[in-house]
PDB file of C-alpha atoms in Angstrom:
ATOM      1  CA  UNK A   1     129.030 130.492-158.896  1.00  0.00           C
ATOM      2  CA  UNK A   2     128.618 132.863-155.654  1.00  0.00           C
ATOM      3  CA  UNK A   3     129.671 129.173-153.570  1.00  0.00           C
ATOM      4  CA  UNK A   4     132.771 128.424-156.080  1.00  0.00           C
ATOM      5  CA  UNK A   5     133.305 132.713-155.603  1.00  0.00           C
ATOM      6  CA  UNK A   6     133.564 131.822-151.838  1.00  0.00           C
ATOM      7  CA  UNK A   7     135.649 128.714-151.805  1.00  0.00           C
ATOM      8  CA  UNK A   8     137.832 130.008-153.376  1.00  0.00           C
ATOM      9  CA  UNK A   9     138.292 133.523-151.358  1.00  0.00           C
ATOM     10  CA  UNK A  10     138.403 131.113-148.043  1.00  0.00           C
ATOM     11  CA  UNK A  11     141.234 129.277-149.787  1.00  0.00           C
ATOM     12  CA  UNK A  12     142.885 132.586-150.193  1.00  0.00           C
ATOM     13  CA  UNK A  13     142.530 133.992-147.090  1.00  0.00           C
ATOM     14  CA  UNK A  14     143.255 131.056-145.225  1.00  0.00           C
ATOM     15  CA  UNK A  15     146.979 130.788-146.815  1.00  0.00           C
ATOM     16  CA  UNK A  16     150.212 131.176-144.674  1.00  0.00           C
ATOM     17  CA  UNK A  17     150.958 134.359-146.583  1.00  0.00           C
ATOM     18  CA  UNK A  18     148.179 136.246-146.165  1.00  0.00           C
ATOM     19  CA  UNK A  19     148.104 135.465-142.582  1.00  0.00           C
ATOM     20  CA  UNK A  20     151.671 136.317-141.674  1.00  0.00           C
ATOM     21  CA  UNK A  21     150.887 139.819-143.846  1.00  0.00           C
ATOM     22  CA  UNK A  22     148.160 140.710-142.036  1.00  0.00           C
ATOM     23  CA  UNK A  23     149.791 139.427-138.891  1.00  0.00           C
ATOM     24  CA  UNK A  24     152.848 142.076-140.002  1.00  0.00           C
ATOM     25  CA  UNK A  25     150.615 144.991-141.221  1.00  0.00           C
ATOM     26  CA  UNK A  26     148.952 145.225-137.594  1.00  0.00           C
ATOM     27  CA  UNK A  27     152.424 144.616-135.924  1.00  0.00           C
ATOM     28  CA  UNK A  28     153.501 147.431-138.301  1.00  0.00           C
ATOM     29  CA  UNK A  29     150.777 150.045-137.174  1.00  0.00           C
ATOM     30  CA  UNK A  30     151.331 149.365-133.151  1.00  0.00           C
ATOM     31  CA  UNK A  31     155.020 149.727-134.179  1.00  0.00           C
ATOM     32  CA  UNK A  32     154.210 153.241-135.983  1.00  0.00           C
ATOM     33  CA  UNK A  33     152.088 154.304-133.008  1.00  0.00           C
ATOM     34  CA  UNK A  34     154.968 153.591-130.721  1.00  0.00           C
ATOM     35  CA  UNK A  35     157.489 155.582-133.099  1.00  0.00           C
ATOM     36  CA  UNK A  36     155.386 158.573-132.988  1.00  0.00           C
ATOM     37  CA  UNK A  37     154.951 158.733-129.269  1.00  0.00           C
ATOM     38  CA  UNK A  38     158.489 158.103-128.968  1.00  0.00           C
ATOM     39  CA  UNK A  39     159.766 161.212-131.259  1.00  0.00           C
ATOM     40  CA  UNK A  40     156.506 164.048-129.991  1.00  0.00           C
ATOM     41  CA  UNK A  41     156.905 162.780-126.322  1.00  0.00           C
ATOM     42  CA  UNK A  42     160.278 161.791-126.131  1.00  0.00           C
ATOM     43  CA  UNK A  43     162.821 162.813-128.305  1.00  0.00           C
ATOM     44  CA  UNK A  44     161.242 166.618-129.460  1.00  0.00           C
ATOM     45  CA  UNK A  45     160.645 167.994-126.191  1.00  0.00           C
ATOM     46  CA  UNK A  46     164.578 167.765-125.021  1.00  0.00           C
ATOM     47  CA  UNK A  47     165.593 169.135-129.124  1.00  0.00           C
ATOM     48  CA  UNK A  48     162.977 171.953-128.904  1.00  0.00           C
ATOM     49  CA  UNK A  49     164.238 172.867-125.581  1.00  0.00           C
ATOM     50  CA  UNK A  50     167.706 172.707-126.768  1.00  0.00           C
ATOM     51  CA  UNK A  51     166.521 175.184-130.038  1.00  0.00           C
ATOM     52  CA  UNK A  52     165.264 177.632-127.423  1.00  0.00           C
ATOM     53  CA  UNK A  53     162.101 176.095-126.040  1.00  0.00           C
ATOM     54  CA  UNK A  54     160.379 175.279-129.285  1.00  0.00           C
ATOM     55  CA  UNK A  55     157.622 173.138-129.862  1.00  0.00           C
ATOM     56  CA  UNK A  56     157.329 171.591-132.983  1.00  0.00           C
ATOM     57  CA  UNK A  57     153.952 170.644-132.845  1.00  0.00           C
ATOM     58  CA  UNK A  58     152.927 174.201-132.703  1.00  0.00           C
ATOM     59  CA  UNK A  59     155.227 175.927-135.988  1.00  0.00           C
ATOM     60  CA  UNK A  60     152.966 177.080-139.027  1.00  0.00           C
ATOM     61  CA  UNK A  61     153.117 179.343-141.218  1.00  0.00           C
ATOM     62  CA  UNK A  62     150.083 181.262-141.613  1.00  0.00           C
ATOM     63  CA  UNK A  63     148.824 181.867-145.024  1.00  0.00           C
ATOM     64  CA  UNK A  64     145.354 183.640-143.980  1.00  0.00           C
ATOM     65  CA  UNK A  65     144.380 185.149-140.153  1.00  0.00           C
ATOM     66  CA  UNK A  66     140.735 185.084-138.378  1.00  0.00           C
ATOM     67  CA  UNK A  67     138.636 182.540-136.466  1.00  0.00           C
ATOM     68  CA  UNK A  68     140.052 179.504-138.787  1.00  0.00           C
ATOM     69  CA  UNK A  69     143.269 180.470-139.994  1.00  0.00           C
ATOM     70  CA  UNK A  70     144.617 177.960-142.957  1.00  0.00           C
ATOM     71  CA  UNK A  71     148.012 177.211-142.000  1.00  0.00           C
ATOM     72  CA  UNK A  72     150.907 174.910-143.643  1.00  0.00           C
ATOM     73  CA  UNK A  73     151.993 172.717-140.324  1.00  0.00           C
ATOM     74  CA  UNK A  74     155.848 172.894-140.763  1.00  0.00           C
ATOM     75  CA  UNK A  75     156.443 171.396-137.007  1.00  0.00           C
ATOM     76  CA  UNK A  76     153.897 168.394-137.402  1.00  0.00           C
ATOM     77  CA  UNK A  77     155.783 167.300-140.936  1.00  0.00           C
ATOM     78  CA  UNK A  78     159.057 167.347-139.077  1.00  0.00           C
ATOM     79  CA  UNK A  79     157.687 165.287-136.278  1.00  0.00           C
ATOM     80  CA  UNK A  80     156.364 162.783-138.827  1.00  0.00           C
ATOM     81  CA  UNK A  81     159.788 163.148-140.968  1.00  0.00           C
ATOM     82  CA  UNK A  82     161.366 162.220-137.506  1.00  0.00           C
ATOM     83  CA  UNK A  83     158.961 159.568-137.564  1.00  0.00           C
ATOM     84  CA  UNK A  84     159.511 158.247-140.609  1.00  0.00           C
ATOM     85  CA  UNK A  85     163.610 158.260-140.527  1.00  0.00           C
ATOM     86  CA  UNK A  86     163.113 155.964-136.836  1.00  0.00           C
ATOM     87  CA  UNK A  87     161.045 153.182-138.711  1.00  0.00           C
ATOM     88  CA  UNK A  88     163.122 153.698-142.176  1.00  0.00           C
ATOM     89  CA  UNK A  89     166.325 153.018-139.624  1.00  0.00           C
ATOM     90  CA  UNK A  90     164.538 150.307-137.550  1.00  0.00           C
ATOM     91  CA  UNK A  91     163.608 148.212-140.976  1.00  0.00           C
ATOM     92  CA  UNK A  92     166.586 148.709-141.773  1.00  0.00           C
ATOM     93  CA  UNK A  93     168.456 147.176-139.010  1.00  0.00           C
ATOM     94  CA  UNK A  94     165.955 143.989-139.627  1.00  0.00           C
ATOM     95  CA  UNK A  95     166.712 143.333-143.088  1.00  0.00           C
ATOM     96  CA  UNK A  96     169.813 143.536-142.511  1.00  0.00           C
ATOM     97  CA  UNK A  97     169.743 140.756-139.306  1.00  0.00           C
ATOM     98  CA  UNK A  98     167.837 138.920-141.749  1.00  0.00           C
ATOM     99  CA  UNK A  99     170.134 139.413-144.521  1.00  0.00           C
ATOM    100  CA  UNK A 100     173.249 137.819-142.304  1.00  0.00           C
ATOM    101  CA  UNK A 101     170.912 134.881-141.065  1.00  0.00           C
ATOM    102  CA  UNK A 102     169.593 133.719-144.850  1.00  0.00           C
ATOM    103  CA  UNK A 103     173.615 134.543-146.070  1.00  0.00           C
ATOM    104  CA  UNK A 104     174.777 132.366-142.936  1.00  0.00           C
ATOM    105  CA  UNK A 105     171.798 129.776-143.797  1.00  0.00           C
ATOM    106  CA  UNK A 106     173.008 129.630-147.059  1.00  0.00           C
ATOM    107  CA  UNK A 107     176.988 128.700-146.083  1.00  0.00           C
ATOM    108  CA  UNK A 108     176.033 126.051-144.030  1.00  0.00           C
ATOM    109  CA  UNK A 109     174.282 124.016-146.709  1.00  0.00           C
ATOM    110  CA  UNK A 110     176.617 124.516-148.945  1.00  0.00           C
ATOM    111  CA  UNK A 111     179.137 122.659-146.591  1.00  0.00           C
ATOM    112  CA  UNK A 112     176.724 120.320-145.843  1.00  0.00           C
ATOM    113  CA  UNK A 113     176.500 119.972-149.765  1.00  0.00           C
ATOM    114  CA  UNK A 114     180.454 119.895-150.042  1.00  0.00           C
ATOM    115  CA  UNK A 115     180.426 116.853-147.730  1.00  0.00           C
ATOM    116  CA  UNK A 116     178.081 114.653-149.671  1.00  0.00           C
ATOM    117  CA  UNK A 117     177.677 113.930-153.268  1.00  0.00           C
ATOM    118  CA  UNK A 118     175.302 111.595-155.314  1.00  0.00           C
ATOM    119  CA  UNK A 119     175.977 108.084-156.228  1.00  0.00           C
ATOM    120  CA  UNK A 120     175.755 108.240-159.960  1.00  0.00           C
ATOM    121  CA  UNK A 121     174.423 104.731-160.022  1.00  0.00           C
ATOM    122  CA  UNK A 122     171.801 104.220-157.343  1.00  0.00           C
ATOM    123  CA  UNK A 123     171.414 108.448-156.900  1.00  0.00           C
ATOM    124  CA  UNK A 124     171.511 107.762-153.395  1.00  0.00           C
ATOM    125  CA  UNK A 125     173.146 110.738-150.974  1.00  0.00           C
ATOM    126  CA  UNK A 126     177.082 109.155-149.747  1.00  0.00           C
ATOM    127  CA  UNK A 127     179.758 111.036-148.284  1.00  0.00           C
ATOM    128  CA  UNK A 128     182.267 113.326-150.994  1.00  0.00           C
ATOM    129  CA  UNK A 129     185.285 111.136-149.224  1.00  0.00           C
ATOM    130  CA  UNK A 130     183.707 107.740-149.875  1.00  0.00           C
ATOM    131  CA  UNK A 131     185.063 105.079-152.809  1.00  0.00           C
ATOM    132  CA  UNK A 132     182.168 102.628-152.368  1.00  0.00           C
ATOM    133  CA  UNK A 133     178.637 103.315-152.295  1.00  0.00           C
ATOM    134  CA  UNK A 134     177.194 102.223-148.700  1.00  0.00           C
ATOM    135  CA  UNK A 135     173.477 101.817-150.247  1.00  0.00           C
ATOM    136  CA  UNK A 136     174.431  99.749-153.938  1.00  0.00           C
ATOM    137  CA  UNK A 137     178.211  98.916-153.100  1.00  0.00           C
ATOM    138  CA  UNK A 138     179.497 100.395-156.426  1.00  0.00           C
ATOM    139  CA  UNK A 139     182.945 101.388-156.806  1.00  0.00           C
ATOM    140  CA  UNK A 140     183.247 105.271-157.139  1.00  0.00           C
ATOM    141  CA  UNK A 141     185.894 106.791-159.362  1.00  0.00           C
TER     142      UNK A 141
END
């Protein structure tokens, strides 16, 4: 039972799907690493300087004082909004390349489809022009 168990989980894991999602998930994290360097390092700094030298990082609200004060982290949920809004855009943008390319995909074999048509007596594939079947020499109406 435990060697059927594992057969079939190698079968599983072994599939073209599950590859290409793992594949994507870990593309996906480096990607969301990259995004968040790219809005604290990059794209803040210039804004909070432009919003009177404010860094984001560092706005709380305070909601008790002393050694450990609890704090709601305003500044570090707008970074990660920020975040968010770059990869929401960036997805985006590829689903919409990929959109075009299956739509474009699509047109081109249904001209290839328009050009062709199915002998109705040997089921063979003939040009949409032609009057005789090349494969079973049948006269086409």
């Amino acid at each position: 039972m435990l060697k059927n168990f594992v057969t079939e989980f190698k079968k599983f894991a072994m599939r073209g799907n599950v590859i290409d999602m793992a594949v994507g998930i870990i593309i996906g994290a480096s990607f969301g690493k990259i995004v968040d360097s790219l809005v604290k390092d990059i794209l803040m700094p210039p804004i909070g300087l432009i919003l009177g030298k404010v860094d984001f990082s560092d706005l709380k609200l305070n909601l008790t004082t002393g050694e450990n004060p609890v704090s709601i982290n305003y500044g570090l949920f707008i970074n990660a909004l920020i975040s968010f809004l770059i990869v929401a855009f960036a997805v985006f943008i590829l689903i919409k390349a990929i959109n075009k390319l299956q739509e474009k995909m699509i047109k081109e074999e249904k001209s290839v489809e328009a050009k062709t048509k199915e002998c109705p007596y040997c089921c063979m594939e003939i040009s949409a022009k032609a009057k005789r079947c090349p494969h079973c020499t049948s006269e086409l109406k």
